[in-house]
PDB file of C-alpha atoms in Angstrom:
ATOM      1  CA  UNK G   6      -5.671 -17.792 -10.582  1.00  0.00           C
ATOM      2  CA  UNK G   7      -8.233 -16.414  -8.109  1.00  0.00           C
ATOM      3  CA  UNK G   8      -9.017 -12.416  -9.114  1.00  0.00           C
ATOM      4  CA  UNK G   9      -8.920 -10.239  -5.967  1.00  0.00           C
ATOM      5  CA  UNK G  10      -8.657  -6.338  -5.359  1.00  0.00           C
ATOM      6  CA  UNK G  11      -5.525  -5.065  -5.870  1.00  0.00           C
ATOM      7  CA  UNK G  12      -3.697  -1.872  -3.041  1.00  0.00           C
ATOM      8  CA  UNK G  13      -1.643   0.635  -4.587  1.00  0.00           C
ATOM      9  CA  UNK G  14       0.722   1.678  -1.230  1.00  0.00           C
ATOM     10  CA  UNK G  15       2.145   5.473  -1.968  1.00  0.00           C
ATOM     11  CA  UNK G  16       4.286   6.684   0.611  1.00  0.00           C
ATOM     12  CA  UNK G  17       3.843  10.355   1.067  1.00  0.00           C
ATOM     13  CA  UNK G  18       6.691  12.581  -1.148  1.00  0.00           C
ATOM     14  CA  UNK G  19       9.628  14.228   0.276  1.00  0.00           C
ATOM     15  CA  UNK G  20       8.632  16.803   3.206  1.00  0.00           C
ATOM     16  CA  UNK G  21      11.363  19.321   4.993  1.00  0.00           C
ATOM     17  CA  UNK G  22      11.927  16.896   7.199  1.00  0.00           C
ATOM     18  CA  UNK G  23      12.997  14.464   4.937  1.00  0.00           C
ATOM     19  CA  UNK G  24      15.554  17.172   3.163  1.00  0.00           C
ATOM     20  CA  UNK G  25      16.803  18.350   6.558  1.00  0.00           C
ATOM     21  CA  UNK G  26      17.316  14.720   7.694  1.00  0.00           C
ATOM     22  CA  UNK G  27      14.771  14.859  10.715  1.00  0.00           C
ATOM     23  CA  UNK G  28      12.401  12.497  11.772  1.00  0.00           C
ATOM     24  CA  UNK G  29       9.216  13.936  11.519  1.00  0.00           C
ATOM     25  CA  UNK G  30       6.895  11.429  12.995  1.00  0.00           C
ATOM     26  CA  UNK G  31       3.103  12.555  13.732  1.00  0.00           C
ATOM     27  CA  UNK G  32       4.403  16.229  13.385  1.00  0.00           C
ATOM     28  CA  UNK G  33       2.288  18.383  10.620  1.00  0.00           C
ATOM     29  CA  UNK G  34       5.781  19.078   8.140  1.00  0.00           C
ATOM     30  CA  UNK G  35       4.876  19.541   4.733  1.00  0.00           C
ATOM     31  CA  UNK G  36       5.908  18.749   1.359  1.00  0.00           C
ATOM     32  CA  UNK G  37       9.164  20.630   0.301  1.00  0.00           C
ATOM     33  CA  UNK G  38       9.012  21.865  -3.695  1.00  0.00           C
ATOM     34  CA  UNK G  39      10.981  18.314  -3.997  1.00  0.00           C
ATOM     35  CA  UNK G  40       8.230  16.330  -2.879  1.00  0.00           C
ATOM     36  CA  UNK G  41       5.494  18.122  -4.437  1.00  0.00           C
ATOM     37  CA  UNK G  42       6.947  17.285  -7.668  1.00  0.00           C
ATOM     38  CA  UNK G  43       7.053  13.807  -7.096  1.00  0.00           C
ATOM     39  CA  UNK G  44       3.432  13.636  -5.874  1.00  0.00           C
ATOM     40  CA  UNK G  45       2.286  15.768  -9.371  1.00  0.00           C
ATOM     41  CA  UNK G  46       4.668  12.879 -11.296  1.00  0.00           C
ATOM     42  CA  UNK G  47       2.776   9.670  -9.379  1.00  0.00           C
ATOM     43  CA  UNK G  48      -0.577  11.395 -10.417  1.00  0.00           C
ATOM     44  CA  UNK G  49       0.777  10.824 -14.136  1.00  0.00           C
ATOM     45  CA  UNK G  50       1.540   7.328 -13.529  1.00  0.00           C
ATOM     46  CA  UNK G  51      -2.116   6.644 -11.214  1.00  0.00           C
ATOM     47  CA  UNK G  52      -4.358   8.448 -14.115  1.00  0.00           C
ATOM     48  CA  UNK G  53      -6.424   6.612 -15.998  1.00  0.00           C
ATOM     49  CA  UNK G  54      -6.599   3.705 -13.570  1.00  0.00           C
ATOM     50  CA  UNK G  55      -9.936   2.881 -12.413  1.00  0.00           C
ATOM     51  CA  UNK G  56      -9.583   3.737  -8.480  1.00  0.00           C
ATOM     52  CA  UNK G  57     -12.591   2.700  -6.346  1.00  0.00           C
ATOM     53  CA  UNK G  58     -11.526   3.754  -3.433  1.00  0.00           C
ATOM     54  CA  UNK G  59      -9.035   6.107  -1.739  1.00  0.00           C
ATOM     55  CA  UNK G  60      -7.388   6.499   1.887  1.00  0.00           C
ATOM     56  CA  UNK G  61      -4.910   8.073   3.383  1.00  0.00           C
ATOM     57  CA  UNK G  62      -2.918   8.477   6.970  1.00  0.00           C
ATOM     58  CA  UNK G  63      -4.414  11.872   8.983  1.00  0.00           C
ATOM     59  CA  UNK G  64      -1.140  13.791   8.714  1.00  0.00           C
ATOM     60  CA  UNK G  65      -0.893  16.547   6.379  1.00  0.00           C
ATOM     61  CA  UNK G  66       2.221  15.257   3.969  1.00  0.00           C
ATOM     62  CA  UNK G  67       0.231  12.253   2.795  1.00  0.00           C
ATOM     63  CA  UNK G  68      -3.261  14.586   2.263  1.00  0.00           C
ATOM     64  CA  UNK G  69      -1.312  17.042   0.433  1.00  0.00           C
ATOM     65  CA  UNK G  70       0.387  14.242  -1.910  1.00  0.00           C
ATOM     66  CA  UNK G  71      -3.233  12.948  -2.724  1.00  0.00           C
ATOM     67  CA  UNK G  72      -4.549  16.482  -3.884  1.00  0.00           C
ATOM     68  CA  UNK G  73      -1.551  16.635  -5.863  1.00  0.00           C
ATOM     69  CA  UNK G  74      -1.448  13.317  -7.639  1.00  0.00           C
ATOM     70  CA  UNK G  75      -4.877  12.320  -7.193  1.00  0.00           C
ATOM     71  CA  UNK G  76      -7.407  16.106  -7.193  1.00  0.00           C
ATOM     72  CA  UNK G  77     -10.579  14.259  -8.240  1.00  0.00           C
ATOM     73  CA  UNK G  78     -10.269  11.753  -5.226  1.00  0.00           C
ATOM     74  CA  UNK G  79     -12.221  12.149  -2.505  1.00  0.00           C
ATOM     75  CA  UNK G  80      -9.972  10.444   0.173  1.00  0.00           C
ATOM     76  CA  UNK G  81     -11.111   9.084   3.380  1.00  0.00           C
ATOM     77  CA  UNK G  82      -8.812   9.135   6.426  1.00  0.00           C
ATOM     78  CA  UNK G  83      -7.644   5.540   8.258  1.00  0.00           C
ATOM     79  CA  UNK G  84      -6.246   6.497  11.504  1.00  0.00           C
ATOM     80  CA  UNK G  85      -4.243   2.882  11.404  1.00  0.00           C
ATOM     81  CA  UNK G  86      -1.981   4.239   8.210  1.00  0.00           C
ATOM     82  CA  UNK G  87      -0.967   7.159  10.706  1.00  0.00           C
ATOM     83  CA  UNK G  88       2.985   7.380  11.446  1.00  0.00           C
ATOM     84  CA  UNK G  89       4.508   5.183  13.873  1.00  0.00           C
ATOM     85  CA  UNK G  90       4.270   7.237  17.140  1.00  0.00           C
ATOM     86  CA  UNK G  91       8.139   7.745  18.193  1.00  0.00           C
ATOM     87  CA  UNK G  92       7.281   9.823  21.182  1.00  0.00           C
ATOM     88  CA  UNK G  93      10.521  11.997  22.393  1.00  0.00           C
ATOM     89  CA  UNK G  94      12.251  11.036  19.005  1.00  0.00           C
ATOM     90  CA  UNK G  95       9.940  12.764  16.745  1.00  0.00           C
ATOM     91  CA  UNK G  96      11.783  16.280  15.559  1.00  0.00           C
ATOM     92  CA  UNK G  97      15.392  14.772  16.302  1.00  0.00           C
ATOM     93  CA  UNK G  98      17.749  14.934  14.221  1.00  0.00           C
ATOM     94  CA  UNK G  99      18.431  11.413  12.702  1.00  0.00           C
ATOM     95  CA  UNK G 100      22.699  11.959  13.694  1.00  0.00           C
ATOM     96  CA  UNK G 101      21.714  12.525  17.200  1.00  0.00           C
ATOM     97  CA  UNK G 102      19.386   9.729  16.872  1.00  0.00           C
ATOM     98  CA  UNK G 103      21.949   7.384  15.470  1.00  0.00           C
ATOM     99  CA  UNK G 104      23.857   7.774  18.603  1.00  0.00           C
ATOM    100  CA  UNK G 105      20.730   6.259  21.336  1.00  0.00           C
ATOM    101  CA  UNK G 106      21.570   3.078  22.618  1.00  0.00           C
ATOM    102  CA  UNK G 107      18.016   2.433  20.965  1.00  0.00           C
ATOM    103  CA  UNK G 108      19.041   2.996  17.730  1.00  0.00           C
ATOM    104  CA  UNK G 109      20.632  -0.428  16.959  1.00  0.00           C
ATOM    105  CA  UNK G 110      17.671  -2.370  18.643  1.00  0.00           C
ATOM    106  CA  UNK G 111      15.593  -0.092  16.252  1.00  0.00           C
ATOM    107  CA  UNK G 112      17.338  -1.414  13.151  1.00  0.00           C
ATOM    108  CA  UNK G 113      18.121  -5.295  14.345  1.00  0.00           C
ATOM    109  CA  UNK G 114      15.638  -5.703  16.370  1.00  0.00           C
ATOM    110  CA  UNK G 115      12.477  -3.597  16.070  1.00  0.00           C
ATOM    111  CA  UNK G 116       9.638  -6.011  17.009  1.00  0.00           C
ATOM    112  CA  UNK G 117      11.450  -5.338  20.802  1.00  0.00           C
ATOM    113  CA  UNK G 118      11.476  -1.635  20.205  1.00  0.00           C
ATOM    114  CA  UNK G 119       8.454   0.672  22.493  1.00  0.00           C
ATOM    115  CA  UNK G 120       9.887   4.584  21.472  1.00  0.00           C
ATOM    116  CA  UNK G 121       9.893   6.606  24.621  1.00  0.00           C
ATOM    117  CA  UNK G 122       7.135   8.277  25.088  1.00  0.00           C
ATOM    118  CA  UNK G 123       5.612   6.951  22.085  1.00  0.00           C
ATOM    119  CA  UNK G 124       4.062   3.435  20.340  1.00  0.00           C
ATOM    120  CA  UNK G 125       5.346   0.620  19.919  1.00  0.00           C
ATOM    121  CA  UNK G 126       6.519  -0.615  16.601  1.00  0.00           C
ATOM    122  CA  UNK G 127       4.887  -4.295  16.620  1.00  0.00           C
ATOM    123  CA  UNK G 128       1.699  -2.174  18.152  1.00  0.00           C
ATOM    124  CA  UNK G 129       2.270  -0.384  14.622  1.00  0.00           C
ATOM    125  CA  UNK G 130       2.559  -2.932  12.129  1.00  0.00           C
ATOM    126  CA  UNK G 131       0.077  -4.852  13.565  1.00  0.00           C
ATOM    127  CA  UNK G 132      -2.792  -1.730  13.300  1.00  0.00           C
ATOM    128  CA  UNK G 133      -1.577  -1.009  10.023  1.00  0.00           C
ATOM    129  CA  UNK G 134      -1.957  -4.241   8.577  1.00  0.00           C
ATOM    130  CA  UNK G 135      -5.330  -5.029  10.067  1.00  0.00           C
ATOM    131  CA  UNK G 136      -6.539  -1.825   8.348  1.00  0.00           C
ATOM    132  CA  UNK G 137      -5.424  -2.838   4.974  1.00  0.00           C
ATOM    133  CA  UNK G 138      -6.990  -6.138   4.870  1.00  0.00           C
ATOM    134  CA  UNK G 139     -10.744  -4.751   6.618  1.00  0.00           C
ATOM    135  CA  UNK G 140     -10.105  -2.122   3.502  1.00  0.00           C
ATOM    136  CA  UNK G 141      -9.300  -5.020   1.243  1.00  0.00           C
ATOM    137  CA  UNK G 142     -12.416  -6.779   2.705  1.00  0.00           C
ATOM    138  CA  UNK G 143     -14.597  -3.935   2.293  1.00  0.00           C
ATOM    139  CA  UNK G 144     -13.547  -2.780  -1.514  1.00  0.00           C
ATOM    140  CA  UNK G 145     -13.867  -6.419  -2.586  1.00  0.00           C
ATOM    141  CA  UNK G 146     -17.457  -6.617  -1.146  1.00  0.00           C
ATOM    142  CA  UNK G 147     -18.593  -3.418  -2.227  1.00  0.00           C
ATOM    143  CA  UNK G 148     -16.573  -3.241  -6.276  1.00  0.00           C
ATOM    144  CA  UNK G 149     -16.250  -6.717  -6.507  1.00  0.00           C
ATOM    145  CA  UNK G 150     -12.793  -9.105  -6.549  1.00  0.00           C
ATOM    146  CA  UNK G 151     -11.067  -6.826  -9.695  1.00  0.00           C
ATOM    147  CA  UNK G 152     -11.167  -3.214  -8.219  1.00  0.00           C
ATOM    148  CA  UNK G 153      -7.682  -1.299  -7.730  1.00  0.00           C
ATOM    149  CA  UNK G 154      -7.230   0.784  -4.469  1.00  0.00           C
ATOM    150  CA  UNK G 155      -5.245   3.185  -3.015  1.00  0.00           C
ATOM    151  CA  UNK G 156      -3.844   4.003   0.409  1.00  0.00           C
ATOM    152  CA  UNK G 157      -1.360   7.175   1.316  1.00  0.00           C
ATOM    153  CA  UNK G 158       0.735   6.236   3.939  1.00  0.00           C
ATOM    154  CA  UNK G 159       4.229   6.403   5.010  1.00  0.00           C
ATOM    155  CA  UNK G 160       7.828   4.859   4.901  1.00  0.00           C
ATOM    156  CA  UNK G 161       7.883   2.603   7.989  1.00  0.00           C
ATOM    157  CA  UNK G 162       4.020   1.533   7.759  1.00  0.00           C
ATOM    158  CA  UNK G 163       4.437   0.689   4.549  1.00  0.00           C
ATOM    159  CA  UNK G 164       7.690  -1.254   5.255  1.00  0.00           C
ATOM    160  CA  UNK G 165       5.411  -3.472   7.841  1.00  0.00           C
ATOM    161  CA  UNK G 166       3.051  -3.567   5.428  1.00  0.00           C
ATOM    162  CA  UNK G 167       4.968  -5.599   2.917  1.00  0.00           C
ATOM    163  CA  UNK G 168       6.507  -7.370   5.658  1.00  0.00           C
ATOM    164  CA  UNK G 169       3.560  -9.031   6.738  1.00  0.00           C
ATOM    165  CA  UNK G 170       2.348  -9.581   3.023  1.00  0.00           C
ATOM    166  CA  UNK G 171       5.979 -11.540   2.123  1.00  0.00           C
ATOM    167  CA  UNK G 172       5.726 -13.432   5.614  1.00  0.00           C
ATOM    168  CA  UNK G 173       8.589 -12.235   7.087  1.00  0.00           C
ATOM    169  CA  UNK G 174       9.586 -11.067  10.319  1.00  0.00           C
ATOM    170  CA  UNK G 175       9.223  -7.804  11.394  1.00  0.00           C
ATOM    171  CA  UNK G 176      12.455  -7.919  12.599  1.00  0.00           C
ATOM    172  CA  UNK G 177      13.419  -8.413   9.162  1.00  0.00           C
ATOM    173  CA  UNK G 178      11.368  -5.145   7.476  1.00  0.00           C
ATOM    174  CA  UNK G 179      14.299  -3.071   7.524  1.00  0.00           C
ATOM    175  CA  UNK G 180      15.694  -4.449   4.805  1.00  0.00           C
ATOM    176  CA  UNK G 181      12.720  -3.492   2.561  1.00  0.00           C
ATOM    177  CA  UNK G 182      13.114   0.225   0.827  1.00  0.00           C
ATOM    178  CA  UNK G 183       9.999   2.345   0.521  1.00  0.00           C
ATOM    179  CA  UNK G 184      11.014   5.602  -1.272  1.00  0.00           C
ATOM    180  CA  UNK G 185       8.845   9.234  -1.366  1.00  0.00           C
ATOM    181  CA  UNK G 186       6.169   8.976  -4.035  1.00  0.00           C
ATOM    182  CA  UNK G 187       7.067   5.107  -4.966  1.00  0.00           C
ATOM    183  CA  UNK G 188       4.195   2.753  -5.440  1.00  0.00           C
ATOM    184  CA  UNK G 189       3.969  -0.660  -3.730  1.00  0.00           C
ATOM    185  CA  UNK G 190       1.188  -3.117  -5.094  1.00  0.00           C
ATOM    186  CA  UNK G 191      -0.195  -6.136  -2.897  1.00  0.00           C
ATOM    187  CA  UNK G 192      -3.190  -8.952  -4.050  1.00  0.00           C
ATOM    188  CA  UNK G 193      -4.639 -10.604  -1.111  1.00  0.00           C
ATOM    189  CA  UNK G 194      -6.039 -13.869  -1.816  1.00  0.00           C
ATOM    190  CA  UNK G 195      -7.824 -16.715   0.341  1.00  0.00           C
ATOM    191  CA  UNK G 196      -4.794 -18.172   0.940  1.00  0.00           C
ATOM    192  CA  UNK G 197      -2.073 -15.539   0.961  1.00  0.00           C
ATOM    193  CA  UNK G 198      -0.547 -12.075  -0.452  1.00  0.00           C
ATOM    194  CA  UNK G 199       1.335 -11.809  -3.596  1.00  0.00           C
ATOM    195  CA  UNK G 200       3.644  -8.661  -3.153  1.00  0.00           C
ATOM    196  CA  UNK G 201       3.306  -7.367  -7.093  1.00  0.00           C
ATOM    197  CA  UNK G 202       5.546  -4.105  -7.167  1.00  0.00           C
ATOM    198  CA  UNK G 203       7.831  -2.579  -4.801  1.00  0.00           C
ATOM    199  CA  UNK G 204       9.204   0.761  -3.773  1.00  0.00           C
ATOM    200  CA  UNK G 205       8.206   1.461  -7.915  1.00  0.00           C
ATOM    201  CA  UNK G 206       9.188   5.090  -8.917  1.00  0.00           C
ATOM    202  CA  UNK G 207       8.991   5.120 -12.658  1.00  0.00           C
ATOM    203  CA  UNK G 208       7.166   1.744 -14.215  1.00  0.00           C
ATOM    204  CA  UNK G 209       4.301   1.829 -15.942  1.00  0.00           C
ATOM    205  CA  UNK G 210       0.957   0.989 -13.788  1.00  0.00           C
ATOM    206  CA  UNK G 211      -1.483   0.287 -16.912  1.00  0.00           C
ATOM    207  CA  UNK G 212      -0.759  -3.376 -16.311  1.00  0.00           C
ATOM    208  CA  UNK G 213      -2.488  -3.605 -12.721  1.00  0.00           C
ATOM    209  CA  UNK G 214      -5.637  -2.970 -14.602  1.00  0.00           C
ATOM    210  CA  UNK G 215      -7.245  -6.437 -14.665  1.00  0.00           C
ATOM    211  CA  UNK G 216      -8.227  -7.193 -18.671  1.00  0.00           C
ATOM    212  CA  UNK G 217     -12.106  -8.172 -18.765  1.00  0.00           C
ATOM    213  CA  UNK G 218     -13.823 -10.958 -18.447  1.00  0.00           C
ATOM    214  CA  UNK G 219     -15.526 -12.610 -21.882  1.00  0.00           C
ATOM    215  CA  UNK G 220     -18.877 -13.927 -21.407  1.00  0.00           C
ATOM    216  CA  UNK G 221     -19.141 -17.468 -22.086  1.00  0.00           C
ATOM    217  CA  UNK G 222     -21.817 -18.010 -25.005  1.00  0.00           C
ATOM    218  CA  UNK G 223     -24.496 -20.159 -23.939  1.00  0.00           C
ATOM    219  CA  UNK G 224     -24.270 -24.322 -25.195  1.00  0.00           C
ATOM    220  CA  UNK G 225     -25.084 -24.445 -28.592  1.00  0.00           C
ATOM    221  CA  UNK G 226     -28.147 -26.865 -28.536  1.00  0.00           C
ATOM    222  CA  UNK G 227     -27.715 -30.229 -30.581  1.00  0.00           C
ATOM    223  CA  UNK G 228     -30.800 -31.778 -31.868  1.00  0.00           C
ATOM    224  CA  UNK G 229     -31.554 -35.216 -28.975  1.00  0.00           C
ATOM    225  CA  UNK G 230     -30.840 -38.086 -31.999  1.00  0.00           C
ATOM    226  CA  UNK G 231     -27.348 -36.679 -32.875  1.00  0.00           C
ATOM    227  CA  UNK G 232     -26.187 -36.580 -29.793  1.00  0.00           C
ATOM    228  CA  UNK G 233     -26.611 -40.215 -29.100  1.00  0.00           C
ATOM    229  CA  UNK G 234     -24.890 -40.834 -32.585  1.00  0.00           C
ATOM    230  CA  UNK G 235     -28.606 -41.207 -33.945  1.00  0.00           C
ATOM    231  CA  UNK G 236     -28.190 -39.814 -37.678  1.00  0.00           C
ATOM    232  CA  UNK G 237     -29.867 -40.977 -40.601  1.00  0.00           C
ATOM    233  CA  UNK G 238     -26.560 -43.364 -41.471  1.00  0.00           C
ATOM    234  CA  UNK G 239     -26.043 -44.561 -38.533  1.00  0.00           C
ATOM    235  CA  UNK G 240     -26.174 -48.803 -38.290  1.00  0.00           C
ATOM    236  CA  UNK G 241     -28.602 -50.303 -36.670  1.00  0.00           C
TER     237      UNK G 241
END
């Protein structure tokens, strides 16, 4: 098995919007008491594991969930974890949403879907996965192939994310569940991702820390006559 860096994926915790059933898109909404609980519970399950590197979507839910789980980190915002831009959409109430002729091509068929006013949502998967794997790139050539890594981001990138990483369609990602606070783990190798962990709320993350390499003992040397079955006994 080839050792590579492994991504943590947290989505953001719940935010007002979230509570009040609104889609929130690039808007600055906040974490509601709800959500800032479940960012101070995934900092219990992220400490002790040795981060190397943290980054995080612009908006202000997934920064806040960082200084709450993770208040050492330093992280450093990717513009290609941002929100899926849903143009006139974003503030809507999901009901009034659900009614949009759009809506159904949003949940069968989303690599079709271009939100008015607004990005894309191939354009979206395809910018968030490309930053993932230049971070992926970049943590494994600056911490070497067994550092763990972190990226705040939210429910639909994240969604794409894994889609890409299990090789399915996009048009398939809405069947994957990424919750508030949960913690999704991908290992990119040479040849392709392993999805570890998904949508994880509760488990124990201990076991993404990769054990440590022994160091092989240098070859014993053997004196030149016994190795060619030379010994004292030997026939001749």
């Amino acid at each position: 098995m080839v050792t590579v860096a492994t991504l943590l994926l947290v989505r953001h915790g719940r935010t007002t919007a979230n509570a009040d059933g609104g889609l929130a898109g690039r808007q600055p909404v906040e974490l509601d008491e709800t959500g800032r609980t479940q960012a101070a519970a995934a900092g219990e399950r992220l400490r002790g594991l040795p981060l190397t590197t943290v980054v995080t979507s612009p908006l202000i839910r997934c920064r806040q969930t960082l200084e709450l789980a993770l208040p050492d980190a330093s992280p450093i915002v990717e513009e290609g974890l941002i929100e899926c831009g849903y143009g006139s959409w974003e503030g809507q109430p999901l009901k009034k949403l659900a009614k949009d002729p759009l809506w159904p091509v949003v949940q069968q068929h989303p690599s079709a879907v271009v939100f008015p006013e607004g990005e894309a949502m191939a354009a979206m998967a395809s910018r968030a996965v490309a930053a993932v794997r230049s971070w992926d790139a970049r943590v494994t050539a600056e911490h070497g192939p067994e550092a763990l890594w972190l990226a705040c981001s939210h429910g639909d990138v994240i969604k794409a994310i894994v889609a890409d990483a299990l090789g399915v369609h996009l048009d398939l990602f809405q069947r994957i569940v990424a919750d508030p606070a949960s913690v999704t783990v991908i290992r990119y190798t040479p040849l392709r991702p392993f999805l570890v962990r998904l949508n994880d709320t509760g488990g124990d993350l201990s076991g993404l820390v990769p054990p440590q390499r022994k160091r092989r003992r240098a070859p014993r040397r053997v004196d030149s006559d016994a190795a060619v079955g030379g010994g004292a006994g030997s026939a001749r």
